[in-house]
CSV table of C-alpha atoms and ligand atoms in Angstrom, one decimal:
chain,number,residue,atom,x,y,z
A,1,UNK,CA,183.1,-25.1,12.7
A,2,UNK,CA,184.9,-27.7,14.9
A,3,UNK,CA,182.9,-29.9,17.2
A,4,UNK,CA,181.9,-28.2,20.4
A,5,UNK,CA,184.3,-28.7,23.3
A,6,UNK,CA,182.9,-30.0,26.6
A,7,UNK,CA,183.1,-28.2,29.9
A,8,UNK,CA,182.3,-29.9,33.3
A,9,UNK,CA,182.0,-27.7,36.4
A,10,UNK,CA,181.8,-29.1,39.9
A,11,UNK,CA,180.4,-26.6,42.3
A,12,UNK,CA,181.1,-26.6,46.1
A,13,UNK,CA,179.9,-24.2,48.8
A,14,UNK,CA,177.2,-21.6,48.7
A,15,UNK,CA,174.6,-20.5,46.2
A,16,UNK,CA,176.9,-17.7,45.1
A,17,UNK,CA,179.2,-20.3,43.7
A,18,UNK,CA,176.2,-21.9,42.0
A,19,UNK,CA,175.5,-18.6,40.3
A,20,UNK,CA,179.2,-18.1,39.4
A,21,UNK,CA,179.3,-21.6,37.9
A,22,UNK,CA,176.4,-20.7,35.6
A,23,UNK,CA,178.1,-17.5,34.6
A,24,UNK,CA,181.4,-19.2,33.9
A,25,UNK,CA,179.6,-21.7,31.6
A,26,UNK,CA,177.9,-18.7,29.9
A,27,UNK,CA,181.3,-17.0,29.5
A,28,UNK,CA,182.8,-20.1,27.8
A,29,UNK,CA,179.8,-20.7,25.5
A,30,UNK,CA,181.1,-18.2,22.9
A,31,UNK,CA,184.5,-20.0,23.1
A,32,UNK,CA,182.8,-23.1,21.8
A,33,UNK,CA,182.2,-24.9,25.1
A,34,UNK,CA,179.1,-26.9,25.9
A,35,UNK,CA,178.3,-28.0,29.4
A,36,UNK,CA,178.4,-31.6,30.3
A,37,UNK,CA,177.6,-33.3,33.6
A,38,UNK,CA,180.0,-36.2,32.7
A,39,UNK,CA,183.6,-35.4,33.7
A,40,UNK,CA,184.9,-38.3,31.7
A,41,UNK,CA,183.9,-36.6,28.4
A,42,UNK,CA,185.1,-33.1,29.3
A,43,UNK,CA,187.9,-31.2,27.6
A,44,UNK,CA,187.9,-28.7,30.5
A,45,UNK,CA,187.0,-29.5,34.1
A,46,UNK,CA,186.6,-26.6,36.6
A,47,UNK,CA,186.3,-27.1,40.3
A,48,UNK,CA,184.4,-24.1,41.7
A,49,UNK,CA,185.6,-24.4,45.3
A,50,UNK,CA,184.6,-23.3,48.9
A,51,UNK,CA,187.0,-22.3,51.6
A,52,UNK,CA,184.6,-21.8,54.5
A,53,UNK,CA,185.6,-24.8,56.6
A,54,UNK,CA,188.7,-26.9,56.6
A,55,UNK,CA,186.8,-30.0,55.3
A,56,UNK,CA,185.4,-28.2,52.3
A,57,UNK,CA,188.9,-26.8,51.4
A,58,UNK,CA,190.6,-30.2,51.8
A,59,UNK,CA,188.1,-31.9,49.6
A,60,UNK,CA,189.5,-30.0,46.6
A,61,UNK,CA,192.8,-31.7,46.9
A,62,UNK,CA,191.3,-35.1,47.1
A,63,UNK,CA,189.0,-34.4,44.2
A,64,UNK,CA,192.0,-33.2,42.1
A,65,UNK,CA,193.8,-36.4,42.9
A,66,UNK,CA,190.8,-38.3,41.6
A,67,UNK,CA,191.0,-36.5,38.2
A,68,UNK,CA,194.4,-38.0,37.5
A,69,UNK,CA,193.0,-41.1,35.6
A,70,UNK,CA,190.9,-38.8,33.4
A,71,UNK,CA,194.0,-36.8,32.5
A,72,UNK,CA,195.8,-40.1,31.7
A,73,UNK,CA,193.0,-41.2,29.5
A,74,UNK,CA,192.8,-37.8,27.8
A,75,UNK,CA,196.1,-35.9,27.8
A,76,UNK,CA,194.3,-32.9,26.3
A,77,UNK,CA,192.1,-32.5,29.3
A,78,UNK,CA,192.5,-29.1,31.0
A,79,UNK,CA,191.9,-28.7,34.7
A,80,UNK,CA,191.1,-25.5,36.5
A,81,UNK,CA,190.4,-24.4,40.1
A,82,UNK,CA,188.0,-21.5,40.6
A,83,UNK,CA,186.2,-20.0,43.6
A,84,UNK,CA,187.3,-19.3,47.2
A,85,UNK,CA,190.0,-21.9,47.6
A,86,UNK,CA,191.6,-20.7,44.4
A,87,UNK,CA,191.5,-17.2,45.8
A,88,UNK,CA,193.0,-18.2,49.2
A,89,UNK,CA,195.5,-20.8,48.1
A,90,UNK,CA,195.8,-20.5,44.4
A,91,UNK,CA,199.6,-20.3,44.1
A,92,UNK,CA,200.1,-23.1,46.5
A,93,UNK,CA,197.7,-25.4,44.6
A,94,UNK,CA,199.5,-24.6,41.3
A,95,UNK,CA,202.8,-25.5,43.0
A,96,UNK,CA,201.6,-28.7,44.7
A,97,UNK,CA,199.4,-30.1,42.0
A,98,UNK,CA,200.9,-30.4,38.5
A,99,UNK,CA,197.5,-31.5,37.1
A,100,UNK,CA,196.2,-27.9,37.5
A,101,UNK,CA,196.4,-25.7,34.4
A,102,UNK,CA,194.4,-22.7,35.6
A,103,UNK,CA,193.6,-20.9,38.8
A,104,UNK,CA,190.9,-18.2,38.7
A,105,UNK,CA,189.4,-16.3,41.7
A,106,UNK,CA,185.8,-15.3,42.2
A,107,UNK,CA,186.4,-11.7,41.0
A,108,UNK,CA,188.2,-12.5,37.7
A,109,UNK,CA,186.3,-15.3,36.0
A,110,UNK,CA,185.2,-12.9,33.3
A,111,UNK,CA,188.8,-13.3,32.1
A,112,UNK,CA,188.4,-17.1,31.7
A,113,UNK,CA,188.3,-17.1,27.9
A,114,UNK,CA,191.6,-15.2,27.7
A,115,UNK,CA,193.1,-17.4,30.3
A,116,UNK,CA,192.0,-20.6,28.5
A,117,UNK,CA,193.7,-19.3,25.3
A,118,UNK,CA,196.9,-19.1,27.3
A,119,UNK,CA,196.4,-22.6,28.6
A,120,UNK,CA,195.6,-23.9,25.1
A,121,UNK,CA,199.0,-22.4,24.0
A,122,UNK,CA,200.6,-24.7,26.6
A,123,UNK,CA,201.1,-22.2,29.5
A,124,UNK,CA,199.6,-22.2,33.0
A,125,UNK,CA,197.3,-19.3,34.0
A,126,UNK,CA,196.7,-17.8,37.4
A,127,UNK,CA,194.5,-14.8,38.2
A,128,UNK,CA,193.3,-14.0,41.7
A,129,UNK,CA,193.3,-10.3,41.4
A,130,UNK,CA,190.4,-8.2,42.9
A,131,UNK,CA,190.2,-5.8,40.0
A,132,UNK,CA,188.4,-2.5,39.9
A,133,UNK,CA,186.3,-3.4,36.9
A,134,UNK,CA,182.9,-5.0,37.4
A,135,UNK,CA,183.1,-8.6,36.1
A,136,UNK,CA,179.3,-8.6,35.5
A,137,UNK,CA,179.7,-5.8,32.9
A,138,UNK,CA,182.1,-7.9,31.0
A,139,UNK,CA,180.2,-11.2,31.1
A,140,UNK,CA,177.7,-12.2,28.4
A,141,UNK,CA,174.5,-10.2,28.9
A,142,UNK,CA,172.1,-12.9,28.0
A,143,UNK,CA,171.5,-15.4,30.8
A,144,UNK,CA,170.6,-19.0,29.9
A,145,UNK,CA,167.5,-20.2,31.8
A,146,UNK,CA,166.6,-23.9,31.8
A,147,UNK,CA,164.5,-23.8,34.9
A,148,UNK,CA,161.7,-21.6,36.3
A,149,UNK,CA,163.9,-20.5,39.2
A,150,UNK,CA,167.1,-18.5,39.0
A,151,UNK,CA,169.7,-16.9,41.2
A,152,UNK,CA,170.8,-13.3,40.8
A,153,UNK,CA,173.8,-12.0,42.6
A,154,UNK,CA,173.1,-8.5,43.7
A,155,UNK,CA,175.9,-7.9,46.3
A,156,UNK,CA,179.2,-9.6,46.8
A,157,UNK,CA,181.9,-9.6,49.5
A,158,UNK,CA,181.7,-8.8,53.1
A,159,UNK,CA,183.0,-6.0,55.4
A,160,UNK,CA,181.8,-7.6,58.7
A,161,UNK,CA,184.8,-9.6,59.6
A,162,UNK,CA,183.2,-12.2,61.9
A,163,UNK,CA,186.2,-13.6,63.9
A,164,UNK,CA,185.8,-17.1,62.4
A,165,UNK,CA,185.1,-16.3,58.7
A,166,UNK,CA,187.2,-16.3,55.5
A,167,UNK,CA,184.7,-14.7,53.3
A,168,UNK,CA,186.0,-11.1,53.7
A,169,UNK,CA,189.3,-12.4,52.5
A,170,UNK,CA,188.2,-14.7,49.7
A,171,UNK,CA,185.4,-12.5,48.3
A,172,UNK,CA,186.8,-9.1,49.1
A,173,UNK,CA,185.0,-5.9,50.2
A,174,UNK,CA,181.2,-5.4,49.9
A,175,UNK,CA,180.1,-4.3,46.5
A,176,UNK,CA,176.5,-3.8,45.4
A,177,UNK,CA,175.6,-4.0,41.7
A,178,UNK,CA,173.7,-1.0,40.2
A,179,UNK,CA,169.9,-1.3,40.2
A,180,UNK,CA,169.4,-0.9,36.4
A,181,UNK,CA,171.7,-3.8,35.6
A,182,UNK,CA,169.9,-6.0,38.1
A,183,UNK,CA,166.5,-5.1,36.8
A,184,UNK,CA,167.8,-5.8,33.2
A,185,UNK,CA,169.1,-9.2,34.2
A,186,UNK,CA,165.8,-10.0,36.0
A,187,UNK,CA,163.6,-8.9,33.1
A,188,UNK,CA,165.8,-11.0,30.8
A,189,UNK,CA,165.4,-14.1,33.0
A,190,UNK,CA,161.7,-13.6,33.2
A,191,UNK,CA,161.4,-13.3,29.4
A,192,UNK,CA,163.1,-16.7,29.3
A,193,UNK,CA,160.6,-18.3,31.5
A,194,UNK,CA,162.0,-17.7,35.0
A,195,UNK,CA,159.2,-17.2,37.6
A,196,UNK,CA,161.2,-17.1,40.8
A,197,UNK,CA,164.3,-15.1,41.5
A,198,UNK,CA,166.5,-15.5,44.5
A,199,UNK,CA,168.7,-12.5,45.2
A,200,UNK,CA,172.1,-13.5,46.4
A,201,UNK,CA,174.8,-11.8,48.5
A,202,UNK,CA,177.0,-12.7,51.4
A,203,UNK,CA,175.2,-9.9,53.1
A,204,UNK,CA,172.3,-9.5,50.8
A,205,UNK,CA,170.3,-7.3,53.1
A,206,UNK,CA,173.2,-4.9,53.3
A,207,UNK,CA,172.6,-4.2,49.6
A,208,UNK,CA,173.0,-0.5,48.8
A,209,UNK,CA,173.2,-0.1,45.0
A,210,UNK,CA,173.2,3.0,42.8
A,211,UNK,CA,169.6,3.6,41.8
A,212,UNK,CA,168.5,5.0,38.4
A,213,UNK,CA,167.2,8.2,40.3
A,214,UNK,CA,170.7,8.9,41.7
A,215,UNK,CA,169.7,7.7,45.1
A,216,UNK,CA,171.2,4.7,46.9
A,217,UNK,CA,168.7,1.9,46.9
A,218,UNK,CA,168.2,-0.6,49.7
A,219,UNK,CA,167.3,-4.2,49.3
A,220,UNK,CA,163.7,-3.4,50.0
A,221,UNK,CA,163.7,-0.8,47.2
A,222,UNK,CA,165.1,-3.4,44.8
A,223,UNK,CA,162.5,-5.9,45.9
A,224,UNK,CA,159.7,-3.5,45.3
A,225,UNK,CA,161.0,-2.7,41.8
A,226,UNK,CA,161.2,-6.5,41.0
A,227,UNK,CA,157.7,-6.8,42.3
A,228,UNK,CA,156.6,-4.6,39.4
A,229,UNK,CA,158.0,-7.1,36.8
A,230,UNK,CA,155.1,-8.8,35.2
A,231,UNK,CA,155.5,-12.6,34.9
A,232,UNK,CA,157.8,-12.8,37.9
A,233,UNK,CA,155.8,-14.6,40.6
A,234,UNK,CA,158.2,-15.0,43.5
A,235,UNK,CA,161.2,-13.2,45.1
A,236,UNK,CA,163.5,-14.6,47.7
A,237,UNK,CA,166.8,-13.4,49.1
A,238,UNK,CA,169.8,-14.9,51.0
A,239,UNK,CA,172.0,-14.6,53.1
A,240,UNK,CA,171.1,-11.9,55.5
A,241,UNK,CA,172.8,-10.4,58.6
A,242,UNK,CA,170.7,-9.5,61.6
A,243,UNK,CA,172.3,-6.0,61.8
A,244,UNK,CA,171.1,-5.2,58.3
A,245,UNK,CA,167.5,-6.2,58.8
A,246,UNK,CA,166.2,-2.7,58.2
A,247,UNK,CA,162.7,-1.3,58.8
A,248,UNK,CA,161.8,-1.1,55.1
A,249,UNK,CA,162.8,-4.8,54.6
A,250,UNK,CA,160.8,-6.0,57.6
A,251,UNK,CA,157.8,-4.0,56.3
A,252,UNK,CA,158.2,-5.5,52.8
A,253,UNK,CA,157.8,-9.0,54.4
A,254,UNK,CA,154.3,-7.9,55.5
A,255,UNK,CA,153.2,-6.1,52.3
A,256,UNK,CA,155.0,-7.5,49.3
A,257,UNK,CA,153.0,-10.5,48.0
A,258,UNK,CA,155.7,-11.7,45.8
A,259,UNK,CA,158.2,-11.8,48.6
A,260,UNK,CA,158.1,-15.4,50.0
A,261,UNK,CA,157.6,-16.0,53.7
A,262,UNK,CA,160.9,-17.7,54.3
A,263,UNK,CA,163.9,-16.0,55.8
A,264,UNK,CA,167.5,-17.4,56.3
A,265,UNK,CA,168.8,-15.2,59.1
A,266,UNK,CA,172.0,-16.8,60.7
A,267,UNK,CA,172.7,-16.0,64.3
A,268,UNK,CA,175.6,-18.5,64.9
A,269,UNK,CA,175.2,-18.6,68.7
A,270,UNK,CA,172.6,-17.9,71.4
A,271,UNK,CA,175.3,-16.7,73.9
A,272,UNK,CA,176.0,-13.0,74.1
A,273,UNK,CA,179.5,-13.7,75.4
A,274,UNK,CA,180.2,-15.9,72.3
A,275,UNK,CA,178.5,-13.5,69.9
A,276,UNK,CA,180.8,-10.8,71.2
A,277,UNK,CA,183.9,-13.0,70.7
A,278,UNK,CA,182.6,-13.8,67.2
A,279,UNK,CA,182.4,-10.0,66.5
A,280,UNK,CA,178.8,-10.4,65.4
A,281,UNK,CA,177.9,-7.0,66.9
A,282,UNK,CA,174.5,-8.0,68.2
A,283,UNK,CA,173.0,-9.8,71.1
A,284,UNK,CA,170.7,-12.8,71.2
A,285,UNK,CA,167.9,-10.6,72.5
A,286,UNK,CA,168.3,-8.2,69.5
A,287,UNK,CA,168.1,-11.2,67.1
A,288,UNK,CA,164.9,-12.3,68.8
A,289,UNK,CA,163.4,-8.8,68.7
A,290,UNK,CA,163.9,-8.7,65.0
A,291,UNK,CA,162.1,-11.9,64.6
A,292,UNK,CA,159.3,-10.7,66.7
A,293,UNK,CA,158.9,-7.7,64.5
A,294,UNK,CA,159.0,-9.9,61.4
A,295,UNK,CA,156.4,-12.3,62.8
A,296,UNK,CA,154.2,-9.4,63.7
A,297,UNK,CA,153.9,-8.4,60.0
A,298,UNK,CA,154.1,-12.0,58.6
A,299,UNK,CA,152.9,-14.5,61.2
A,300,UNK,CA,153.5,-17.6,59.0
A,301,UNK,CA,157.2,-16.6,58.3
A,302,UNK,CA,159.4,-19.7,58.2
A,303,UNK,CA,162.8,-19.2,59.7
A,304,UNK,CA,166.1,-20.8,58.9
A,305,UNK,CA,169.5,-20.1,60.3
A,306,UNK,CA,173.2,-21.1,60.7
A,307,UNK,CA,175.0,-22.1,63.9
A,308,UNK,CA,178.6,-22.7,64.8
A,309,UNK,CA,179.2,-25.1,67.7
A,310,UNK,CA,182.4,-25.2,69.7
A,311,UNK,CA,183.7,-21.7,69.0
A,312,UNK,CA,186.8,-21.1,71.1
A,313,UNK,CA,185.8,-20.5,74.7
A,314,UNK,CA,182.3,-21.9,74.4
A,315,UNK,CA,181.2,-23.3,77.7
A,316,UNK,CA,178.3,-25.7,78.4
A,317,UNK,CA,176.3,-22.6,79.6
A,318,UNK,CA,177.0,-20.8,76.3
A,319,UNK,CA,175.9,-23.8,74.4
A,320,UNK,CA,172.7,-24.1,76.4
A,321,UNK,CA,172.0,-20.5,75.5
A,322,UNK,CA,172.1,-21.6,71.9
A,323,UNK,CA,169.7,-24.5,72.6
A,324,UNK,CA,167.4,-22.0,74.3
A,325,UNK,CA,167.4,-19.6,71.4
A,326,UNK,CA,166.6,-22.4,69.0
A,327,UNK,CA,163.7,-23.5,71.2
A,328,UNK,CA,162.4,-19.9,71.2
A,329,UNK,CA,162.7,-19.4,67.4
A,330,UNK,CA,161.5,-22.8,66.2
A,331,UNK,CA,163.3,-23.1,62.9
A,332,UNK,CA,161.8,-24.6,59.8
A,333,UNK,CA,165.3,-25.5,58.8
A,334,UNK,CA,168.8,-24.7,60.1
A,335,UNK,CA,172.4,-25.5,59.3
A,336,UNK,CA,174.8,-26.2,62.1
A,337,UNK,CA,178.6,-26.7,61.9
A,338,UNK,CA,181.4,-27.6,64.2
A,339,UNK,CA,183.8,-24.7,64.4
A,340,UNK,CA,186.7,-25.0,62.0
A,341,UNK,CA,189.7,-22.8,62.6
A,342,UNK,CA,190.6,-21.0,59.4
A,343,UNK,CA,194.1,-19.7,58.7
A,344,UNK,CA,194.3,-15.9,58.8
A,345,UNK,CA,191.1,-15.3,60.8
A,346,UNK,CA,191.4,-13.8,64.4
A,347,UNK,CA,189.6,-16.8,66.1
A,348,UNK,CA,192.2,-19.2,64.7
A,349,UNK,CA,194.7,-17.8,67.3
A,350,UNK,CA,192.5,-19.1,70.1
A,351,UNK,CA,192.3,-22.5,71.8
A,352,UNK,CA,189.7,-24.9,70.4
A,353,UNK,CA,187.0,-26.6,72.5
A,354,UNK,CA,188.0,-30.3,72.8
A,355,UNK,CA,186.8,-32.1,69.8
A,356,UNK,CA,184.7,-34.7,71.6
A,357,UNK,CA,182.8,-32.0,73.5
A,358,UNK,CA,182.1,-30.0,70.2
A,359,UNK,CA,181.0,-33.2,68.4
A,360,UNK,CA,178.6,-34.0,71.3
A,361,UNK,CA,177.1,-30.5,71.3
A,362,UNK,CA,176.7,-30.5,67.6
A,363,UNK,CA,174.8,-33.8,67.9
A,364,UNK,CA,172.5,-32.3,70.5
A,365,UNK,CA,171.8,-29.2,68.5
A,366,UNK,CA,171.2,-31.2,65.3
A,367,UNK,CA,168.7,-33.5,67.1
A,368,UNK,CA,166.8,-30.4,68.3
A,369,UNK,CA,166.8,-28.8,64.8
A,370,UNK,CA,165.7,-32.0,63.1
A,371,UNK,CA,162.8,-32.3,65.6
A,372,UNK,CA,161.7,-28.8,64.7
A,373,UNK,CA,162.0,-29.5,61.0
A,374,UNK,CA,159.8,-32.6,61.5
A,375,UNK,CA,157.3,-30.5,63.4
A,376,UNK,CA,157.3,-27.8,60.7
A,377,UNK,CA,156.7,-30.5,58.0
A,378,UNK,CA,154.0,-32.3,59.9
A,379,UNK,CA,152.2,-29.0,60.6
A,380,UNK,CA,151.7,-28.6,56.8
A,381,UNK,CA,149.4,-31.7,56.5
A,382,UNK,CA,145.9,-30.6,55.7
A,383,UNK,CA,147.0,-27.1,54.8
A,384,UNK,CA,146.8,-25.4,51.5
A,385,UNK,CA,149.9,-23.8,50.0
A,386,UNK,CA,151.0,-22.4,46.6
A,387,UNK,CA,153.6,-24.5,44.8
A,388,UNK,CA,155.8,-23.4,41.9
A,389,UNK,CA,156.3,-26.5,39.8
A,390,UNK,CA,159.9,-26.8,38.7
A,391,UNK,CA,160.4,-30.3,37.2
A,392,UNK,CA,159.1,-33.8,36.6
A,393,UNK,CA,158.7,-36.0,39.6
A,394,UNK,CA,160.0,-39.5,40.2
A,395,UNK,CA,156.7,-41.1,39.2
A,396,UNK,CA,155.0,-40.6,35.8
A,397,UNK,CA,152.4,-37.8,35.9
A,398,UNK,CA,154.1,-36.2,38.9
A,399,UNK,CA,155.6,-32.8,39.2
A,400,UNK,CA,157.9,-31.4,41.9
A,401,UNK,CA,158.1,-27.8,43.1
A,402,UNK,CA,158.5,-25.6,46.1
A,403,UNK,CA,156.0,-24.3,48.6
A,404,UNK,CA,156.1,-20.7,49.7
A,405,UNK,CA,158.1,-21.9,52.6
A,406,UNK,CA,160.8,-23.5,50.4
A,407,UNK,CA,159.6,-27.0,51.1
A,408,UNK,CA,159.8,-29.6,48.3
A,409,UNK,CA,156.3,-30.7,47.3
A,410,UNK,CA,155.3,-33.4,44.8
A,411,UNK,CA,151.8,-33.8,43.3
A,412,UNK,CA,150.1,-35.4,40.4
A,413,UNK,CA,149.9,-32.6,37.9
A,414,UNK,CA,149.9,-32.1,34.1
A,415,UNK,CA,153.1,-31.0,32.4
A,416,UNK,CA,151.3,-27.7,31.5
A,417,UNK,CA,151.8,-26.7,35.1
A,418,UNK,CA,155.6,-26.7,34.8
A,419,UNK,CA,156.8,-23.2,35.6
A,420,UNK,CA,153.4,-22.3,37.0
A,421,UNK,CA,152.2,-21.6,40.5
A,422,UNK,CA,149.2,-23.8,41.6
A,423,UNK,CA,147.3,-24.3,44.8
A,424,UNK,CA,147.9,-27.6,46.5
A,425,UNK,CA,146.6,-29.3,49.6
A,426,UNK,CA,149.3,-31.1,51.6
A,427,UNK,CA,148.3,-34.7,52.4
A,428,UNK,CA,151.5,-36.3,53.7
A,429,UNK,CA,154.7,-35.1,55.2
A,430,UNK,CA,158.2,-36.6,55.1
A,431,UNK,CA,161.4,-35.2,56.4
A,432,UNK,CA,162.5,-33.7,53.2
A,433,UNK,CA,159.4,-33.5,51.1
A,434,UNK,CA,155.6,-33.1,51.2
A,435,UNK,CA,153.0,-34.9,49.1
A,436,UNK,CA,150.1,-32.7,47.9
A,437,UNK,CA,147.0,-32.8,45.7
A,438,UNK,CA,146.0,-30.1,43.3
A,439,UNK,CA,143.0,-28.1,44.3
B,1,SAH,N1,177.3,-14.3,55.2
B,1,SAH,C1,176.6,-15.3,55.9
B,1,SAH,C2,177.2,-16.7,56.0
B,1,SAH,C3,178.4,-17.1,55.2
B,1,SAH,S1,179.2,-18.6,55.5
B,1,SAH,C4,176.3,-14.8,57.3
B,1,SAH,O1,176.9,-13.9,57.8
B,1,SAH,O2,175.6,-15.4,58.0
B,1,SAH,C5,177.9,-19.7,55.9
B,1,SAH,C6,177.9,-20.3,57.2
B,1,SAH,O3,179.1,-21.1,57.4
B,1,SAH,C7,178.0,-19.3,58.4
B,1,SAH,O4,176.7,-18.7,58.6
B,1,SAH,C8,178.5,-20.1,59.5
B,1,SAH,O5,177.5,-20.7,60.3
B,1,SAH,C9,179.4,-21.1,58.8
B,1,SAH,N2,180.8,-20.8,59.0
B,1,SAH,C10,181.5,-19.8,58.5
B,1,SAH,N3,182.8,-19.9,59.0
B,1,SAH,C11,182.9,-21.0,59.7
B,1,SAH,C12,184.0,-21.7,60.4
B,1,SAH,N4,185.2,-21.1,60.5
B,1,SAH,N5,183.7,-22.8,61.1
B,1,SAH,C13,182.5,-23.4,61.0
B,1,SAH,N6,181.4,-22.8,60.4
B,1,SAH,C14,181.6,-21.7,59.7
B,2,SF4,FE1,181.4,-14.3,57.1
B,2,SF4,FE2,180.3,-12.8,59.0
B,2,SF4,FE3,180.6,-11.8,56.6
B,2,SF4,FE4,178.8,-13.6,57.1
B,2,SF4,S1,178.8,-11.6,57.9
B,2,SF4,S2,180.2,-13.6,55.4
B,2,SF4,S3,179.8,-14.9,58.6
B,2,SF4,S4,182.3,-12.3,58.0
B,3,F3S,FE1,182.4,-21.0,50.4
B,3,F3S,FE2,183.2,-18.9,49.2
B,3,F3S,FE3,180.7,-19.3,49.4
B,3,F3S,S1,184.1,-19.8,51.0
B,3,F3S,S2,180.5,-20.4,51.3
B,3,F3S,S3,182.1,-20.6,48.3
B,3,F3S,S4,181.7,-17.4,49.5
């Protein structure tokens, strides 16, 4: 046996890329690769990239430039680009950046081992197909689990074609994985110590997978089946679209004890005019009505969302409608972005809002969201919550975990509580964490 080779993966973008990075590492394990978090000792570096905004995509080129000294120090170092930038601009990257040996899209990374053999033979390899075969079928079955929480991709791709978004082009059409496979993967994770599973999909609540009974299962059906897995303590899912928030899923939020009371439901804008231009196919009132139904069954539900500011044609009144919606919802957390025109999307043809105006609006929105986040954190003080402890804290004797509402909580606790859910009383709130004591 030769010494193991080292693989370093840098992950950009969404949780789906985090999941894919883990699966790529698992695919390369049998090829003799061990994961390292130090790029300077790697034999293979993969950048798993994101194309969602211009800044994210541009970063790949600057990061590639930064790898040049590593290649000079180690001429055998191989460099690959994976993910959504690879899918969208793979051939161009290959042409522009001689450092790159390999380009692999999000739907073909099960072919990485074969591609690497080509690279090791001195060739370049590029594969950005959207093949018929299911990559998950061809990836190693056994998942590695080093933490008590894990991601599980249940659905990929998107058919919604929001006017600003590249995902339908980089990830392809919506595909749901069959129920049996997902339950198998989930049981395997739980057997390896995982206590919390977050179901992933670009439109996760649009899940419609082939069930073992021949029926098409909804996300709620899948959640109820996962609920029956002994040892699994918590279920989460992300990211959802308002139009797929079905009755059975809303009901599950009220009845399924393992389903955590936190929902990421992006709305993007509070203006109906802008929502229409974005091709979101729902109004602000419809979004708020869904929330009302959710809070009727689960009053403590913590909400998070995504917002785009400065979409082409956004007026001050449109923006104020967004601010109003945020005030009505009161978010526990929310992500807001300045609109970024993406090549090939319909909105890219339209005229941008002047940059200084968009920057100023983004600032106002983020100030409001931060204030709501502080209020949510402060409201936890004195309350009891359940915490799943995930890892050691900064101070000796301390563990860190997550509350039901996805807040980071640290508390003095014995190591035996790692991977366990324990009741904690919150005694102090900071912006990004809570301090608690075990009850
Ligand atoms: N599938 C999810 C979101 C995927 S992208 C959904 O439908 O909500 C994550 C977030 O990035 C989006 O919610 C949106 O707020 C933001 N985003 C996507 N395209 C963008 C663009 N062109 N400019 C700025 N933000 C964008
Ligand atoms: Fe993009 Fe819209 Fe699909 Fe979300 S629903 S991935 S924002 S096209
Ligand atoms: Fe980015 Fe691709 Fe995810 S564009 S947000 S990494 S699906």
